Amino acid sequence: MSDEIKKDNYSADSIQALEGMEHVRMRPSMYIGDVGVRGLHHLVYEVVDNSIDEAMGGHCDTIIVDINEDGSITVEDNGRGIPVGIHKKEGVSALEVVMTKIGAGGKFDKDSYKVSGGLHGVGVSVVNALSNHLRATVHSSDGKVYEQEYEKGKALYPVKQIGETTKRGTIVTFYPDPSIFTQTVEYSYDTLSGRMRELSYLNKGI
């Protein structure tokens, strides 16, 4: 392409102000380091780090990571469960805020978590943005099970009750977007199990 054509194409109309989830999808490496094997596995670590934060706050002692046959990942913990009540400022469930707003997680509130664990600390909303599909299920303290699903970071429906429970915790299942992770969307058991062992050593009681 000639310099002349480049100049013609570079105008005010070509500058886009990207915000939130859209920006994550356009510039994923800014949030997870890269979109290769390392970045793919980092998605899991971001979800697990939320559970680690719960554990370090004394609210969780079990974290389960499954590589599913369909290529998705499921991370389950027995923590307090992401809050599902209506967020005053946003006007939607706090679960939806955590899942769809960059930097909205409880780890940014000093009263919610002791520490922030992640390498980038970007939170589960970035995982949501970089996934074809994500399902979040919360076993809440009110004895009810709540769920919301998303496609490419956008909620498909409001948070809804799907049952009752005697458990507590959060379950997140996500499918990494192959249009983002073009190198591979296949997870390594050895890589993930090694990381989980490290985390169990570093965090007593998990």
mmCIF file of C-alpha atoms in Angstrom, residues 144-147 159-165:
data_model
loop_
_atom_site.group_PDB
_atom_site.id
_atom_site.type_symbol
_atom_site.label_atom_id
_atom_site.label_comp_id
_atom_site.label_asym_id
_atom_site.label_seq_id
_atom_site.Cartn_x
_atom_site.Cartn_y
_atom_site.Cartn_z
ATOM 1 C CA LYS A 144 -31.259 -20.420 45.424
ATOM 2 C CA VAL A 145 -29.301 -21.121 42.233
ATOM 3 C CA TYR A 146 -28.905 -18.288 39.738
ATOM 4 C CA GLU A 147 -27.576 -18.350 36.198
ATOM 5 C CA VAL A 159 -29.813 -13.235 35.709
ATOM 6 C CA LYS A 160 -32.490 -15.813 36.524
ATOM 7 C CA GLN A 161 -33.205 -18.334 39.260
ATOM 8 C CA ILE A 162 -32.943 -21.915 38.019
ATOM 9 C CA GLY A 163 -33.309 -23.913 41.224
ATOM 10 C CA GLU A 164 -32.656 -24.271 44.916
ATOM 11 C CA THR A 165 -29.506 -25.364 46.723
#
